[in-house]
């Protein structure tokens, strides 16, 4: 039987597509933008460190820093501690008050409201982001402070045994509660917009499958929408926290603060000051070394904000879509 001749197979040629000019330009622009962000971030950090270092390493018992802001601070860390606490405390109050409302609004817009109403309501919420903080501060002074006075008296009378509501009730309304309420309104656009878009990204098949199995609309949201959007909700909340940590004018106008550690929310003059408001109020009248101290507190706020964003990235990576697959792949390897 004659051997069958097998024709040699033709070598497959590697087809490499030529990169278009538009692709090269876009790649260059995007790379430049990414590198620029890192350079700007490093530049801000270096500026804060260089300008704040003289006060951080200075002797606070003598010179311009002795008795600064009517207090005798032993060192920079004793000075920045109450300010850090005040910033975190005000932001936490805002998050406790504002986050549930923001998520509820986002859920209503994405899954409950008629289309026309949802569009109008989403537009109004987005407009809140364009309102300057000074306007929110004036609104807090004129509207929220008098409005919250009866609530403060009620909380102090019936819940005064709780440390939050202890102390003499403010007669002016310049309390941390009023500042927290205004901050809660200010973070609504960020948290609501992000969570709304994430809710809308839930696969329709998941929602339809839950409804087909007899789930009510709320059960469908609880079983299909919220698990899918959990990591996005956390990241939106932490972004709102970063917004609240850096707020300046609203707190400076509304709250009557002191440089102390305090959890009181109904008192006048016993509220912890925030870093941003303290810088805004004292920077114009400060000496060079005192300005260095204020910049040093800004460095601490920068570190806290950076930590919040890193925490958000970690939570997204640990709980977001595909996190289980990545963990299993890591175990196998």
Short mmCIF file of C-alpha atoms in Angstrom, two decimals:
data_model
loop_
_atom_site.label_atom_id
_atom_site.label_comp_id
_atom_site.label_asym_id
_atom_site.label_seq_id
_atom_site.Cartn_x
_atom_site.Cartn_y
_atom_site.Cartn_z
CA UNK A 1 0.00 0.00 0.00
CA UNK A 2 1.56 3.20 -1.08
CA UNK A 3 2.29 5.72 1.55
CA UNK A 4 0.04 8.64 1.36
CA UNK A 5 1.91 11.86 0.84
CA UNK A 6 0.98 14.45 3.38
CA UNK A 7 1.31 17.99 2.17
CA UNK A 8 3.25 20.13 4.57
CA UNK A 9 1.09 22.61 6.40
CA UNK A 10 1.67 26.22 5.67
CA UNK A 11 3.12 28.17 8.55
CA UNK A 12 0.60 30.48 10.10
CA UNK A 13 1.74 34.04 9.92
CA UNK A 14 1.42 36.20 13.01
CA UNK A 15 -0.91 38.99 12.12
CA UNK A 16 -0.07 42.05 14.15
CA UNK A 17 -2.47 44.92 13.78
CA UNK A 18 -0.96 48.32 13.29
CA UNK A 19 -1.71 50.71 16.11
CA UNK A 20 -3.69 53.63 14.87
CA UNK A 21 -2.64 57.18 15.51
CA UNK A 22 -5.74 57.84 17.62
CA UNK A 23 -4.95 54.86 19.85
CA UNK A 24 -1.40 56.08 20.39
CA UNK A 25 -2.60 59.58 21.26
CA UNK A 26 -5.22 58.26 23.68
CA UNK A 27 -2.67 55.94 25.31
CA UNK A 28 -0.28 58.82 25.78
CA UNK A 29 -2.94 61.13 27.22
CA UNK A 30 -4.27 58.52 29.65
CA UNK A 31 -0.75 57.60 30.77
CA UNK A 32 0.11 61.26 31.26
CA UNK A 33 -3.06 61.78 33.31
CA UNK A 34 -2.30 58.78 35.52
CA UNK A 35 1.30 59.88 36.10
CA UNK A 36 0.18 63.47 36.74
CA UNK A 37 -2.16 62.33 39.50
CA UNK A 38 0.69 60.54 41.26
CA UNK A 39 2.99 63.54 40.86
CA UNK A 40 0.36 65.96 42.21
CA UNK A 41 -0.39 63.69 45.17
CA UNK A 42 3.31 63.34 45.97
CA UNK A 43 3.76 67.10 45.59
CA UNK A 44 0.95 67.84 48.03
CA UNK A 45 2.38 65.37 50.54
CA UNK A 46 5.90 66.82 50.24
CA UNK A 47 4.59 70.39 50.60
CA UNK A 48 2.61 69.51 53.77
CA UNK A 49 5.57 67.65 55.29
CA UNK A 50 8.10 70.43 54.60
CA UNK A 51 5.80 73.23 55.78
CA UNK A 52 4.47 71.37 58.81
CA UNK A 53 7.73 69.86 60.03
CA UNK A 54 8.98 73.00 61.86
CA UNK A 55 5.91 72.99 64.13
CA UNK A 56 5.85 69.22 64.51
CA UNK A 57 9.44 69.21 65.83
CA UNK A 58 9.27 72.55 67.70
CA UNK A 59 9.26 73.10 71.45
CA UNK A 60 5.72 74.20 72.23
CA UNK A 61 6.56 75.55 75.67
CA UNK A 62 8.24 78.68 74.28
CA UNK A 63 8.03 81.10 71.39
CA UNK A 64 4.96 81.72 69.24
CA UNK A 65 3.47 78.34 70.12
CA UNK A 66 3.45 78.92 73.89
CA UNK A 67 -0.16 79.43 74.91
CA UNK A 68 -1.30 79.18 71.28
CA UNK A 69 -5.10 79.40 71.02
CA UNK A 70 -5.29 80.05 74.79
CA UNK A 71 -3.92 76.60 75.64
CA UNK A 72 -0.57 75.29 76.85
CA UNK A 73 0.22 72.36 74.59
CA UNK A 74 3.16 70.14 75.47
CA UNK A 75 3.81 69.28 71.82
CA UNK A 76 2.22 69.11 68.38
CA UNK A 77 0.53 65.76 69.03
CA UNK A 78 -1.34 67.10 72.06
CA UNK A 79 -2.55 69.94 69.85
CA UNK A 80 -3.66 67.88 66.85
CA UNK A 81 -5.32 65.11 68.88
CA UNK A 82 -8.56 66.99 69.76
CA UNK A 83 -8.75 68.37 66.22
CA UNK A 84 -8.48 64.90 64.70
CA UNK A 85 -11.14 63.64 67.07
CA UNK A 86 -13.44 66.55 66.23
CA UNK A 87 -13.08 65.95 62.48
CA UNK A 88 -13.79 62.23 62.81
CA UNK A 89 -16.64 62.75 65.28
CA UNK A 90 -18.45 65.31 63.09
CA UNK A 91 -18.01 63.08 60.03
CA UNK A 92 -19.34 60.02 61.88
CA UNK A 93 -22.45 61.92 62.99
CA UNK A 94 -23.02 62.99 59.39
CA UNK A 95 -22.58 59.43 58.12
CA UNK A 96 -24.98 57.94 60.70
CA UNK A 97 -27.63 60.50 59.81
CA UNK A 98 -27.06 60.79 56.08
CA UNK A 99 -26.08 57.35 54.78
CA UNK A 100 -29.40 55.54 55.41
CA UNK A 101 -31.30 58.43 53.84
CA UNK A 102 -28.98 58.52 50.82
CA UNK A 103 -29.24 54.76 50.22
CA UNK A 104 -33.03 54.91 50.64
CA UNK A 105 -33.29 57.72 48.10
CA UNK A 106 -31.07 55.82 45.66
CA UNK A 107 -33.18 52.68 46.07
CA UNK A 108 -36.41 54.63 45.58
CA UNK A 109 -35.09 56.30 42.42
CA UNK A 110 -33.74 53.07 40.90
CA UNK A 111 -36.50 50.56 41.75
CA UNK A 112 -39.66 52.20 43.06
CA UNK A 113 -40.26 55.65 41.59
CA UNK A 114 -41.99 56.16 38.21
CA UNK A 115 -39.56 57.02 35.45
CA UNK A 116 -40.45 60.72 35.24
CA UNK A 117 -40.34 61.20 38.98
CA UNK A 118 -37.08 59.26 39.22
CA UNK A 119 -35.45 61.47 36.60
CA UNK A 120 -36.56 64.69 38.27
CA UNK A 121 -35.60 63.51 41.75
CA UNK A 122 -32.19 62.33 40.56
CA UNK A 123 -31.61 65.71 38.90
CA UNK A 124 -32.50 67.55 42.11
CA UNK A 125 -30.19 65.36 44.20
CA UNK A 126 -27.34 65.93 41.77
CA UNK A 127 -27.92 69.69 41.98
CA UNK A 128 -27.12 69.60 45.70
CA UNK A 129 -23.49 68.91 44.77
CA UNK A 130 -23.33 72.31 43.04
CA UNK A 131 -24.45 74.26 46.13
CA UNK A 132 -21.44 75.99 47.79
CA UNK A 133 -20.63 74.99 51.35
CA UNK A 134 -21.05 78.60 52.50
CA UNK A 135 -24.69 78.40 51.41
CA UNK A 136 -25.16 75.23 53.41
CA UNK A 137 -23.58 76.99 56.38
CA UNK A 138 -25.96 79.94 56.12
CA UNK A 139 -28.90 77.54 55.76
CA UNK A 140 -27.72 75.77 58.91
CA UNK A 141 -27.50 79.04 60.84
CA UNK A 142 -30.84 80.48 59.76
CA UNK A 143 -32.96 77.33 59.46
CA UNK A 144 -31.47 74.28 61.15
CA UNK A 145 -30.20 75.79 64.39
CA UNK A 146 -33.60 77.17 65.52
CA UNK A 147 -35.36 74.10 64.15
CA UNK A 148 -33.25 71.70 66.22
CA UNK A 149 -33.59 73.57 69.53
CA UNK A 150 -36.83 71.79 70.62
CA UNK A 151 -35.32 68.44 69.61
CA UNK A 152 -32.23 69.16 71.69
CA UNK A 153 -34.31 70.01 74.75
CA UNK A 154 -36.37 66.84 74.29
CA UNK A 155 -33.30 64.63 73.97
CA UNK A 156 -31.66 66.21 77.00
CA UNK A 157 -34.78 65.91 79.12
CA UNK A 158 -35.63 62.28 78.37
CA UNK A 159 -32.30 60.83 77.21
CA UNK A 160 -29.90 62.95 79.23
CA UNK A 161 -28.52 59.83 80.92
CA UNK A 162 -26.83 58.97 77.62
CA UNK A 163 -23.40 60.68 77.38
CA UNK A 164 -24.20 62.11 73.95
CA UNK A 165 -27.08 64.19 75.29
CA UNK A 166 -25.57 65.32 78.59
CA UNK A 167 -24.64 68.84 79.57
CA UNK A 168 -26.39 72.19 79.38
CA UNK A 169 -28.53 72.47 76.29
CA UNK A 170 -27.47 75.22 73.91
CA UNK A 171 -29.77 78.22 73.66
CA UNK A 172 -28.34 79.28 70.29
CA UNK A 173 -28.26 75.93 68.49
CA UNK A 174 -24.52 76.12 67.74
CA UNK A 175 -24.14 72.41 68.45
CA UNK A 176 -22.42 69.44 66.90
CA UNK A 177 -25.87 68.02 66.18
CA UNK A 178 -26.69 70.96 63.90
CA UNK A 179 -23.32 70.68 62.20
CA UNK A 180 -23.80 66.93 61.72
CA UNK A 181 -27.23 67.42 60.16
CA UNK A 182 -25.87 69.96 57.67
CA UNK A 183 -22.95 67.67 56.83
CA UNK A 184 -25.41 64.80 56.33
CA UNK A 185 -27.25 66.87 53.73
CA UNK A 186 -23.98 67.77 52.05
CA UNK A 187 -22.91 64.14 51.56
CA UNK A 188 -26.28 63.12 50.09
CA UNK A 189 -25.35 63.85 46.44
CA UNK A 190 -22.18 61.74 46.56
CA UNK A 191 -23.60 58.68 48.30
CA UNK A 192 -26.94 58.81 46.48
CA UNK A 193 -25.49 59.22 42.98
CA UNK A 194 -22.99 56.39 43.32
CA UNK A 195 -25.37 53.92 44.97
CA UNK A 196 -28.11 54.75 42.46
CA UNK A 197 -25.85 53.92 39.53
CA UNK A 198 -24.71 50.71 41.22
CA UNK A 199 -28.29 49.64 41.90
CA UNK A 200 -29.09 50.21 38.22
CA UNK A 201 -26.19 47.94 37.21
CA UNK A 202 -27.76 44.90 38.89
CA UNK A 203 -28.28 42.22 36.20
CA UNK A 204 -31.92 42.16 35.13
CA UNK A 205 -31.93 38.36 35.04
CA UNK A 206 -31.19 38.27 38.78
CA UNK A 207 -34.12 40.52 39.56
CA UNK A 208 -36.48 38.68 37.19
CA UNK A 209 -35.46 35.31 38.62
CA UNK A 210 -36.23 36.47 42.16
CA UNK A 211 -39.62 37.82 41.10
CA UNK A 212 -40.39 34.65 39.14
CA UNK A 213 -39.78 32.57 42.26
CA UNK A 214 -42.48 34.53 44.07
CA UNK A 215 -40.39 37.16 45.87
CA UNK A 216 -41.94 40.50 46.62
CA UNK A 217 -40.26 43.65 45.37
CA UNK A 218 -38.54 44.23 48.71
CA UNK A 219 -37.42 40.59 48.87
CA UNK A 220 -36.06 40.93 45.34
CA UNK A 221 -34.10 44.03 46.40
CA UNK A 222 -32.82 42.29 49.53
CA UNK A 223 -31.82 39.06 47.79
CA UNK A 224 -30.63 40.29 44.38
CA UNK A 225 -29.86 44.02 44.39
CA UNK A 226 -28.20 44.67 47.75
CA UNK A 227 -25.79 41.68 47.63
CA UNK A 228 -24.69 42.69 44.15
CA UNK A 229 -24.21 46.34 45.14
CA UNK A 230 -22.71 45.79 48.61
CA UNK A 231 -19.13 46.72 47.77
CA UNK A 232 -20.27 49.77 45.80
CA UNK A 233 -22.42 50.92 48.71
CA UNK A 234 -19.44 50.65 51.04
CA UNK A 235 -17.20 52.60 48.67
CA UNK A 236 -19.86 55.30 48.23
CA UNK A 237 -20.20 55.58 52.00
CA UNK A 238 -16.46 55.95 52.47
CA UNK A 239 -16.29 58.59 49.73
CA UNK A 240 -19.01 60.48 51.57
CA UNK A 241 -16.94 60.11 54.74
CA UNK A 242 -13.98 61.69 52.97
CA UNK A 243 -16.22 64.58 51.91
CA UNK A 244 -17.42 65.10 55.47
CA UNK A 245 -13.89 64.96 56.91
CA UNK A 246 -12.74 67.87 54.78
CA UNK A 247 -15.73 70.18 55.16
CA UNK A 248 -14.74 73.64 56.34
CA UNK A 249 -17.15 76.55 56.13
CA UNK A 250 -20.36 74.84 57.24
CA UNK A 251 -18.77 73.64 60.49
CA UNK A 252 -16.93 76.93 61.01
CA UNK A 253 -20.20 78.89 60.73
CA UNK A 254 -22.50 76.60 62.69
CA UNK A 255 -20.59 74.94 65.52
CA UNK A 256 -19.29 76.75 68.59
CA UNK A 257 -16.16 74.67 69.26
CA UNK A 258 -13.35 74.14 71.73
CA UNK A 259 -10.07 72.24 71.41
CA UNK A 260 -11.22 69.36 73.61
CA UNK A 261 -12.20 65.72 73.37
CA UNK A 262 -15.98 65.68 73.58
CA UNK A 263 -18.90 63.52 72.47
CA UNK A 264 -21.55 66.03 73.51
CA UNK A 265 -23.88 67.02 70.67
CA UNK A 266 -26.29 69.42 72.37
CA UNK A 267 -23.98 71.83 74.17
CA UNK A 268 -22.65 75.26 73.28
CA UNK A 269 -18.88 75.67 73.56
CA UNK A 270 -18.17 72.05 74.51
CA UNK A 271 -17.94 70.75 70.94
CA UNK A 272 -14.72 69.42 69.48
CA UNK A 273 -13.22 71.57 66.74
CA UNK A 274 -12.44 70.11 63.31
CA UNK A 275 -9.12 70.47 61.50
CA UNK A 276 -10.52 72.15 58.40
CA UNK A 277 -12.57 74.70 60.34
CA UNK A 278 -9.67 75.42 62.68
CA UNK A 279 -7.37 76.17 59.73
CA UNK A 280 -9.93 78.45 58.11
CA UNK A 281 -10.53 80.42 61.29
CA UNK A 282 -6.91 80.83 62.44
CA UNK A 283 -4.74 80.89 59.33
CA UNK A 284 -5.18 84.61 58.48
CA UNK A 285 -4.06 85.78 61.94
CA UNK A 286 -1.33 83.20 62.59
CA UNK A 287 2.42 83.80 62.70
CA UNK A 288 4.81 81.76 60.56
CA UNK A 289 5.32 79.04 63.15
CA UNK A 290 1.61 78.97 63.98
CA UNK A 291 0.84 78.58 60.28
CA UNK A 292 3.29 75.71 60.22
CA UNK A 293 1.28 74.11 63.03
CA UNK A 294 -1.93 74.56 61.07
CA UNK A 295 -0.34 73.03 57.96
CA UNK A 296 0.82 70.14 60.14
CA UNK A 297 -2.77 69.50 61.18
CA UNK A 298 -3.67 69.56 57.48
CA UNK A 299 -1.04 66.86 56.96
CA UNK A 300 -2.76 64.70 59.57
CA UNK A 301 -6.10 65.20 57.82
CA UNK A 302 -4.43 64.28 54.53
CA UNK A 303 -3.17 61.03 56.06
CA UNK A 304 -6.60 60.19 57.48
CA UNK A 305 -8.31 60.89 54.15
CA UNK A 306 -5.74 58.77 52.33
CA UNK A 307 -6.33 55.97 54.82
CA UNK A 308 -10.09 56.16 54.26
CA UNK A 309 -9.63 55.83 50.50
CA UNK A 310 -7.22 52.92 50.90
CA UNK A 311 -9.73 51.22 53.17
CA UNK A 312 -12.42 51.73 50.53
CA UNK A 313 -10.22 50.14 47.87
CA UNK A 314 -9.48 47.19 50.13
CA UNK A 315 -13.15 46.61 50.92
CA UNK A 316 -14.07 46.79 47.23
CA UNK A 317 -11.39 44.26 46.40
CA UNK A 318 -12.39 41.96 49.24
CA UNK A 319 -16.16 42.03 48.76
CA UNK A 320 -16.71 43.10 45.16
CA UNK A 321 -17.70 40.92 42.20
CA UNK A 322 -15.13 38.21 41.56
CA UNK A 323 -13.58 38.45 45.04
CA UNK A 324 -14.44 34.80 45.85
CA UNK A 325 -12.91 33.63 42.59
CA UNK A 326 -9.72 35.55 43.27
CA UNK A 327 -9.47 34.07 46.78
CA UNK A 328 -9.96 30.52 45.45
CA UNK A 329 -7.36 31.11 42.75
CA UNK A 330 -4.94 32.37 45.35
CA UNK A 331 -5.46 29.29 47.51
CA UNK A 332 -4.89 26.93 44.56
CA UNK A 333 -1.70 28.69 43.60
#
